[in-house]
């Protein structure tokens, strides 16, 4: 492995389709990065099996073996430091990251969320969008700060909401776009194509 390769960690809890999109993008040599580790807080996450298939190092950090969230986060930070990770990608990671993680890896953690933030943060974003009756939703990649889905926005894709959509059909349409958007955003961060100014991310033209 070249010394200056960009090292990624992906944090997961479940299905892992965004993880797969990142793996595929690296495989196709569109994204020049090394997926060093995949960490899960759930033992049976399908994402772990996906990673293992590609020989990627996986770790299940079991929340039940830590006294509290602070101790859990300490273990997480240690693991991420051990692998000298350059960028941490949350991909369906269902635990709130504590201050220690956020501060240790300031501006080095990104997340993908299935809505056009700041609309519909938190859980069940697609259901929230349907119930609110919006005509457009989408997905957002953003830096992670200490709030819920509140950090500076890197990229978004708009997805139409049709009158006969339900949570499932809208989720599917959004997910298809997530799989393009996430690797694209990672590439932009990796290639230093963005500048963060307070909460605004600007894209450098080349
Ligand atoms: C995606 O919809 C993502 O936007 C959200 O959680 C879901 C994870 O799906 N944060 P997957 O595990 O990547 O398939």
mmCIF file of C-alpha atoms and ligand atoms in Angstrom:
data_model
loop_
_atom_site.group_PDB
_atom_site.id
_atom_site.type_symbol
_atom_site.label_atom_id
_atom_site.label_comp_id
_atom_site.label_asym_id
_atom_site.label_seq_id
_atom_site.Cartn_x
_atom_site.Cartn_y
_atom_site.Cartn_z
ATOM 1 C CA UNK A 1 0.000 0.000 0.000
ATOM 2 C CA UNK A 2 1.474 3.411 -0.956
ATOM 3 C CA UNK A 3 2.470 5.456 2.095
ATOM 4 C CA UNK A 4 0.314 8.462 1.268
ATOM 5 C CA UNK A 5 -2.876 6.548 0.453
ATOM 6 C CA UNK A 6 -6.081 8.116 1.825
ATOM 7 C CA UNK A 7 -7.434 5.833 4.552
ATOM 8 C CA UNK A 8 -11.156 5.446 5.110
ATOM 9 C CA UNK A 9 -13.152 3.957 7.952
ATOM 10 C CA UNK A 10 -16.822 3.213 7.434
ATOM 11 C CA UNK A 11 -19.113 2.955 10.467
ATOM 12 C CA UNK A 12 -22.205 0.841 9.983
ATOM 13 C CA UNK A 13 -25.089 -0.772 11.835
ATOM 14 C CA UNK A 14 -27.119 -2.590 9.200
ATOM 15 C CA UNK A 15 -27.620 -3.321 5.528
ATOM 16 C CA UNK A 16 -24.493 -1.656 4.162
ATOM 17 C CA UNK A 17 -25.594 -0.684 0.660
ATOM 18 C CA UNK A 18 -23.734 2.640 0.931
ATOM 19 C CA UNK A 19 -20.687 0.755 2.153
ATOM 20 C CA UNK A 20 -21.027 -1.397 -0.964
ATOM 21 C CA UNK A 21 -21.191 1.707 -3.157
ATOM 22 C CA UNK A 22 -17.935 2.944 -1.595
ATOM 23 C CA UNK A 23 -16.273 -0.463 -2.087
ATOM 24 C CA UNK A 24 -17.430 -0.541 -5.724
ATOM 25 C CA UNK A 25 -16.195 2.963 -6.371
ATOM 26 C CA UNK A 26 -12.726 2.048 -5.044
ATOM 27 C CA UNK A 27 -12.783 -1.202 -7.065
ATOM 28 C CA UNK A 28 -13.605 0.716 -10.250
ATOM 29 C CA UNK A 29 -10.694 3.033 -9.423
ATOM 30 C CA UNK A 30 -12.990 6.048 -9.402
ATOM 31 C CA UNK A 31 -12.111 6.671 -5.781
ATOM 32 C CA UNK A 32 -8.422 6.487 -4.970
ATOM 33 C CA UNK A 33 -8.597 5.439 -1.340
ATOM 34 C CA UNK A 34 -8.027 2.484 0.936
ATOM 35 C CA UNK A 35 -10.951 1.185 2.954
ATOM 36 C CA UNK A 36 -8.943 0.322 6.062
ATOM 37 C CA UNK A 37 -11.694 -0.705 8.464
ATOM 38 C CA UNK A 38 -15.417 -1.211 8.804
ATOM 39 C CA UNK A 39 -16.736 -0.865 12.339
ATOM 40 C CA UNK A 40 -20.189 -1.904 13.496
ATOM 41 C CA UNK A 41 -22.066 -1.534 16.747
ATOM 42 C CA UNK A 42 -24.310 -4.453 15.830
ATOM 43 C CA UNK A 43 -22.997 -7.997 15.577
ATOM 44 C CA UNK A 44 -25.067 -9.291 12.705
ATOM 45 C CA UNK A 45 -24.915 -6.262 10.433
ATOM 46 C CA UNK A 46 -25.074 -7.331 6.809
ATOM 47 C CA UNK A 47 -22.515 -4.609 6.160
ATOM 48 C CA UNK A 48 -19.893 -6.628 8.062
ATOM 49 C CA UNK A 49 -20.468 -9.626 5.799
ATOM 50 C CA UNK A 50 -20.160 -7.437 2.713
ATOM 51 C CA UNK A 51 -16.809 -6.089 3.934
ATOM 52 C CA UNK A 52 -15.474 -9.520 4.896
ATOM 53 C CA UNK A 53 -16.158 -10.745 1.353
ATOM 54 C CA UNK A 54 -13.597 -8.218 0.128
ATOM 55 C CA UNK A 55 -11.051 -9.019 2.820
ATOM 56 C CA UNK A 56 -11.613 -5.661 4.516
ATOM 57 C CA UNK A 57 -10.842 -5.605 8.253
ATOM 58 C CA UNK A 58 -14.033 -5.517 10.284
ATOM 59 C CA UNK A 59 -14.640 -4.852 13.956
ATOM 60 C CA UNK A 60 -17.766 -5.322 15.975
ATOM 61 C CA UNK A 61 -17.439 -3.024 18.984
ATOM 62 C CA UNK A 62 -20.040 -4.382 21.356
ATOM 63 C CA UNK A 63 -21.865 -1.624 23.272
ATOM 64 C CA UNK A 64 -22.915 -4.069 25.985
ATOM 65 C CA UNK A 65 -19.297 -4.537 27.074
ATOM 66 C CA UNK A 66 -18.796 -0.856 27.924
ATOM 67 C CA UNK A 67 -19.959 0.912 31.050
ATOM 68 C CA UNK A 68 -21.408 3.877 29.175
ATOM 69 C CA UNK A 69 -21.315 5.771 25.874
ATOM 70 C CA UNK A 70 -18.176 7.682 26.903
ATOM 71 C CA UNK A 71 -16.237 4.454 27.379
ATOM 72 C CA UNK A 72 -17.609 3.134 24.105
ATOM 73 C CA UNK A 73 -16.465 6.246 22.282
ATOM 74 C CA UNK A 74 -12.984 5.928 23.809
ATOM 75 C CA UNK A 75 -12.687 2.442 22.339
ATOM 76 C CA UNK A 76 -13.913 3.738 19.001
ATOM 77 C CA UNK A 77 -11.369 6.571 18.965
ATOM 78 C CA UNK A 78 -8.563 4.146 19.845
ATOM 79 C CA UNK A 79 -9.497 1.854 16.983
ATOM 80 C CA UNK A 80 -9.700 4.718 14.484
ATOM 81 C CA UNK A 81 -6.332 6.081 15.645
ATOM 82 C CA UNK A 82 -4.741 2.642 15.459
ATOM 83 C CA UNK A 83 -5.442 2.643 11.714
ATOM 84 C CA UNK A 84 -4.488 6.324 11.142
ATOM 85 C CA UNK A 85 -7.801 7.003 9.494
ATOM 86 C CA UNK A 86 -8.054 10.124 7.295
ATOM 87 C CA UNK A 87 -11.836 10.172 6.893
ATOM 88 C CA UNK A 88 -14.643 8.471 8.794
ATOM 89 C CA UNK A 89 -17.813 7.787 6.810
ATOM 90 C CA UNK A 90 -21.013 7.055 8.687
ATOM 91 C CA UNK A 91 -23.165 4.811 6.549
ATOM 92 C CA UNK A 92 -26.329 3.863 8.376
ATOM 93 C CA UNK A 93 -24.523 4.047 11.743
ATOM 94 C CA UNK A 94 -27.270 4.147 14.342
ATOM 95 C CA UNK A 95 -25.331 5.471 17.348
ATOM 96 C CA UNK A 96 -24.862 9.102 18.239
ATOM 97 C CA UNK A 97 -21.164 9.962 18.284
ATOM 98 C CA UNK A 98 -20.027 11.577 21.518
ATOM 99 C CA UNK A 99 -17.981 14.756 21.908
ATOM 100 C CA UNK A 100 -14.695 12.879 22.204
ATOM 101 C CA UNK A 101 -15.083 11.321 18.759
ATOM 102 C CA UNK A 102 -16.338 14.534 17.159
ATOM 103 C CA UNK A 103 -13.524 16.625 18.645
ATOM 104 C CA UNK A 104 -10.742 14.127 17.964
ATOM 105 C CA UNK A 105 -11.767 13.876 14.332
ATOM 106 C CA UNK A 106 -13.004 17.402 13.722
ATOM 107 C CA UNK A 107 -14.039 17.893 10.061
ATOM 108 C CA UNK A 108 -13.001 14.324 9.385
ATOM 109 C CA UNK A 109 -16.375 12.659 9.855
ATOM 110 C CA UNK A 110 -19.085 12.704 7.220
ATOM 111 C CA UNK A 111 -22.559 11.207 7.045
ATOM 112 C CA UNK A 112 -25.195 10.490 4.431
ATOM 113 C CA UNK A 113 -28.803 11.273 5.261
ATOM 114 C CA UNK A 114 -31.914 10.406 3.202
ATOM 115 C CA UNK A 115 -33.490 13.861 3.003
ATOM 116 C CA UNK A 116 -32.686 17.354 1.834
ATOM 117 C CA UNK A 117 -31.317 18.685 5.101
ATOM 118 C CA UNK A 118 -32.121 20.724 7.103
ATOM 119 C CA UNK A 119 -35.548 19.199 6.352
ATOM 120 C CA UNK A 120 -36.340 15.965 8.160
ATOM 121 C CA UNK A 121 -33.275 15.223 10.298
ATOM 122 C CA UNK A 122 -33.183 12.182 12.569
ATOM 123 C CA UNK A 123 -34.941 8.885 12.151
ATOM 124 C CA UNK A 124 -37.368 7.872 9.384
ATOM 125 C CA UNK A 125 -36.569 10.838 7.148
ATOM 126 C CA UNK A 126 -38.423 9.368 4.170
ATOM 127 C CA UNK A 127 -41.557 8.769 6.265
ATOM 128 C CA UNK A 128 -41.353 12.339 7.562
ATOM 129 C CA UNK A 129 -41.134 13.592 3.956
ATOM 130 C CA UNK A 130 -44.182 11.575 2.843
ATOM 131 C CA UNK A 131 -46.214 12.683 5.851
ATOM 132 C CA UNK A 132 -45.295 16.309 5.303
ATOM 133 C CA UNK A 133 -46.409 16.125 1.696
ATOM 134 C CA UNK A 134 -43.232 17.563 0.148
ATOM 135 C CA UNK A 135 -42.949 17.313 -3.632
ATOM 136 C CA UNK A 136 -39.190 16.915 -3.598
ATOM 137 C CA UNK A 137 -36.860 15.192 -1.198
ATOM 138 C CA UNK A 138 -33.421 13.690 -1.717
ATOM 139 C CA UNK A 139 -30.186 12.938 0.048
ATOM 140 C CA UNK A 140 -27.434 14.933 1.720
ATOM 141 C CA UNK A 141 -23.794 14.291 2.544
ATOM 142 C CA UNK A 142 -22.626 16.508 5.382
ATOM 143 C CA UNK A 143 -19.883 16.898 7.943
ATOM 144 C CA UNK A 144 -20.801 15.585 11.352
ATOM 145 C CA UNK A 145 -20.942 17.995 14.263
ATOM 146 C CA UNK A 146 -22.427 17.538 17.715
ATOM 147 C CA UNK A 147 -26.023 18.054 16.550
ATOM 148 C CA UNK A 148 -28.326 15.616 14.793
ATOM 149 C CA UNK A 149 -27.688 15.754 11.020
ATOM 150 C CA UNK A 150 -26.805 19.410 11.438
ATOM 151 C CA UNK A 151 -23.230 19.803 10.150
ATOM 152 C CA UNK A 152 -22.057 21.705 7.045
ATOM 153 C CA UNK A 153 -23.557 20.323 3.833
ATOM 154 C CA UNK A 154 -21.154 19.004 1.181
ATOM 155 C CA UNK A 155 -23.473 17.711 -1.550
ATOM 156 C CA UNK A 156 -27.170 17.083 -2.117
ATOM 157 C CA UNK A 157 -29.263 15.359 -4.762
ATOM 158 C CA UNK A 158 -32.919 16.196 -5.307
ATOM 159 C CA UNK A 159 -35.403 13.356 -5.824
ATOM 160 C CA UNK A 160 -39.063 13.886 -6.813
ATOM 161 C CA UNK A 161 -41.839 12.619 -4.568
ATOM 162 C CA UNK A 162 -44.811 11.250 -6.535
ATOM 163 C CA UNK A 163 -48.433 11.334 -5.357
ATOM 164 C CA UNK A 164 -48.587 7.545 -5.053
ATOM 165 C CA UNK A 165 -45.270 7.177 -3.208
ATOM 166 C CA UNK A 166 -45.061 5.490 0.140
ATOM 167 C CA UNK A 167 -42.084 5.332 2.487
ATOM 168 C CA UNK A 168 -40.750 2.253 0.702
ATOM 169 C CA UNK A 169 -40.899 3.553 -2.858
ATOM 170 C CA UNK A 170 -39.449 6.927 -1.890
ATOM 171 C CA UNK A 171 -36.660 5.286 0.134
ATOM 172 C CA UNK A 172 -35.729 3.177 -2.883
ATOM 173 C CA UNK A 173 -35.574 6.186 -5.228
ATOM 174 C CA UNK A 174 -33.475 8.150 -2.727
ATOM 175 C CA UNK A 175 -31.149 5.219 -1.996
ATOM 176 C CA UNK A 176 -30.261 4.873 -5.677
ATOM 177 C CA UNK A 177 -29.015 8.453 -5.594
ATOM 178 C CA UNK A 178 -27.199 7.984 -2.277
ATOM 179 C CA UNK A 179 -24.998 5.392 -3.934
ATOM 180 C CA UNK A 180 -23.737 7.984 -6.444
ATOM 181 C CA UNK A 181 -23.586 10.870 -4.049
ATOM 182 C CA UNK A 182 -21.558 9.339 -1.220
ATOM 183 C CA UNK A 183 -18.495 8.206 -3.225
ATOM 184 C CA UNK A 184 -18.575 11.541 -5.080
ATOM 185 C CA UNK A 185 -18.499 13.492 -1.799
ATOM 186 C CA UNK A 186 -15.706 11.313 -0.388
ATOM 187 C CA UNK A 187 -13.681 11.948 -3.523
ATOM 188 C CA UNK A 188 -14.181 15.706 -3.165
ATOM 189 C CA UNK A 189 -13.010 15.667 0.440
ATOM 190 C CA UNK A 190 -10.084 13.421 -0.415
ATOM 191 C CA UNK A 191 -8.978 15.627 -3.293
ATOM 192 C CA UNK A 192 -9.236 18.688 -1.112
ATOM 193 C CA UNK A 193 -11.801 20.212 -3.466
ATOM 194 C CA UNK A 194 -13.852 21.795 -0.720
ATOM 195 C CA UNK A 195 -13.443 24.612 1.719
ATOM 196 C CA UNK A 196 -15.389 24.876 4.963
ATOM 197 C CA UNK A 197 -16.235 28.346 6.104
ATOM 198 C CA UNK A 198 -18.219 28.216 9.339
ATOM 199 C CA UNK A 199 -21.211 26.187 8.191
ATOM 200 C CA UNK A 200 -20.866 26.786 4.482
ATOM 201 C CA UNK A 201 -18.968 24.392 2.266
ATOM 202 C CA UNK A 202 -17.735 25.859 -0.993
ATOM 203 C CA UNK A 203 -16.440 23.826 -3.890
ATOM 204 C CA UNK A 204 -13.110 24.915 -5.276
ATOM 205 C CA UNK A 205 -13.055 25.218 -9.046
ATOM 206 C CA UNK A 206 -10.094 23.648 -10.741
HETATM 207 C C1 LIG B 1 -29.339 5.169 4.243
HETATM 208 O O1 LIG B 1 -30.611 5.526 3.815
HETATM 209 C C2 LIG B 1 -28.594 6.366 4.798
HETATM 210 O O2 LIG B 1 -28.947 7.560 4.143
HETATM 211 C C3 LIG B 1 -29.060 6.410 6.224
HETATM 212 O O3 LIG B 1 -29.166 5.056 6.611
HETATM 213 C C4 LIG B 1 -29.388 4.258 5.459
HETATM 214 C C5 LIG B 1 -28.291 3.234 5.445
HETATM 215 O O4 LIG B 1 -28.482 2.285 4.422
HETATM 216 N N1 LIG B 1 -28.159 7.171 7.041
HETATM 217 P P1 LIG B 1 -27.328 1.262 4.068
HETATM 218 O O5 LIG B 1 -27.001 0.515 5.362
HETATM 219 O O6 LIG B 1 -26.154 2.035 3.568
HETATM 220 O O7 LIG B 1 -27.905 0.344 3.032
#
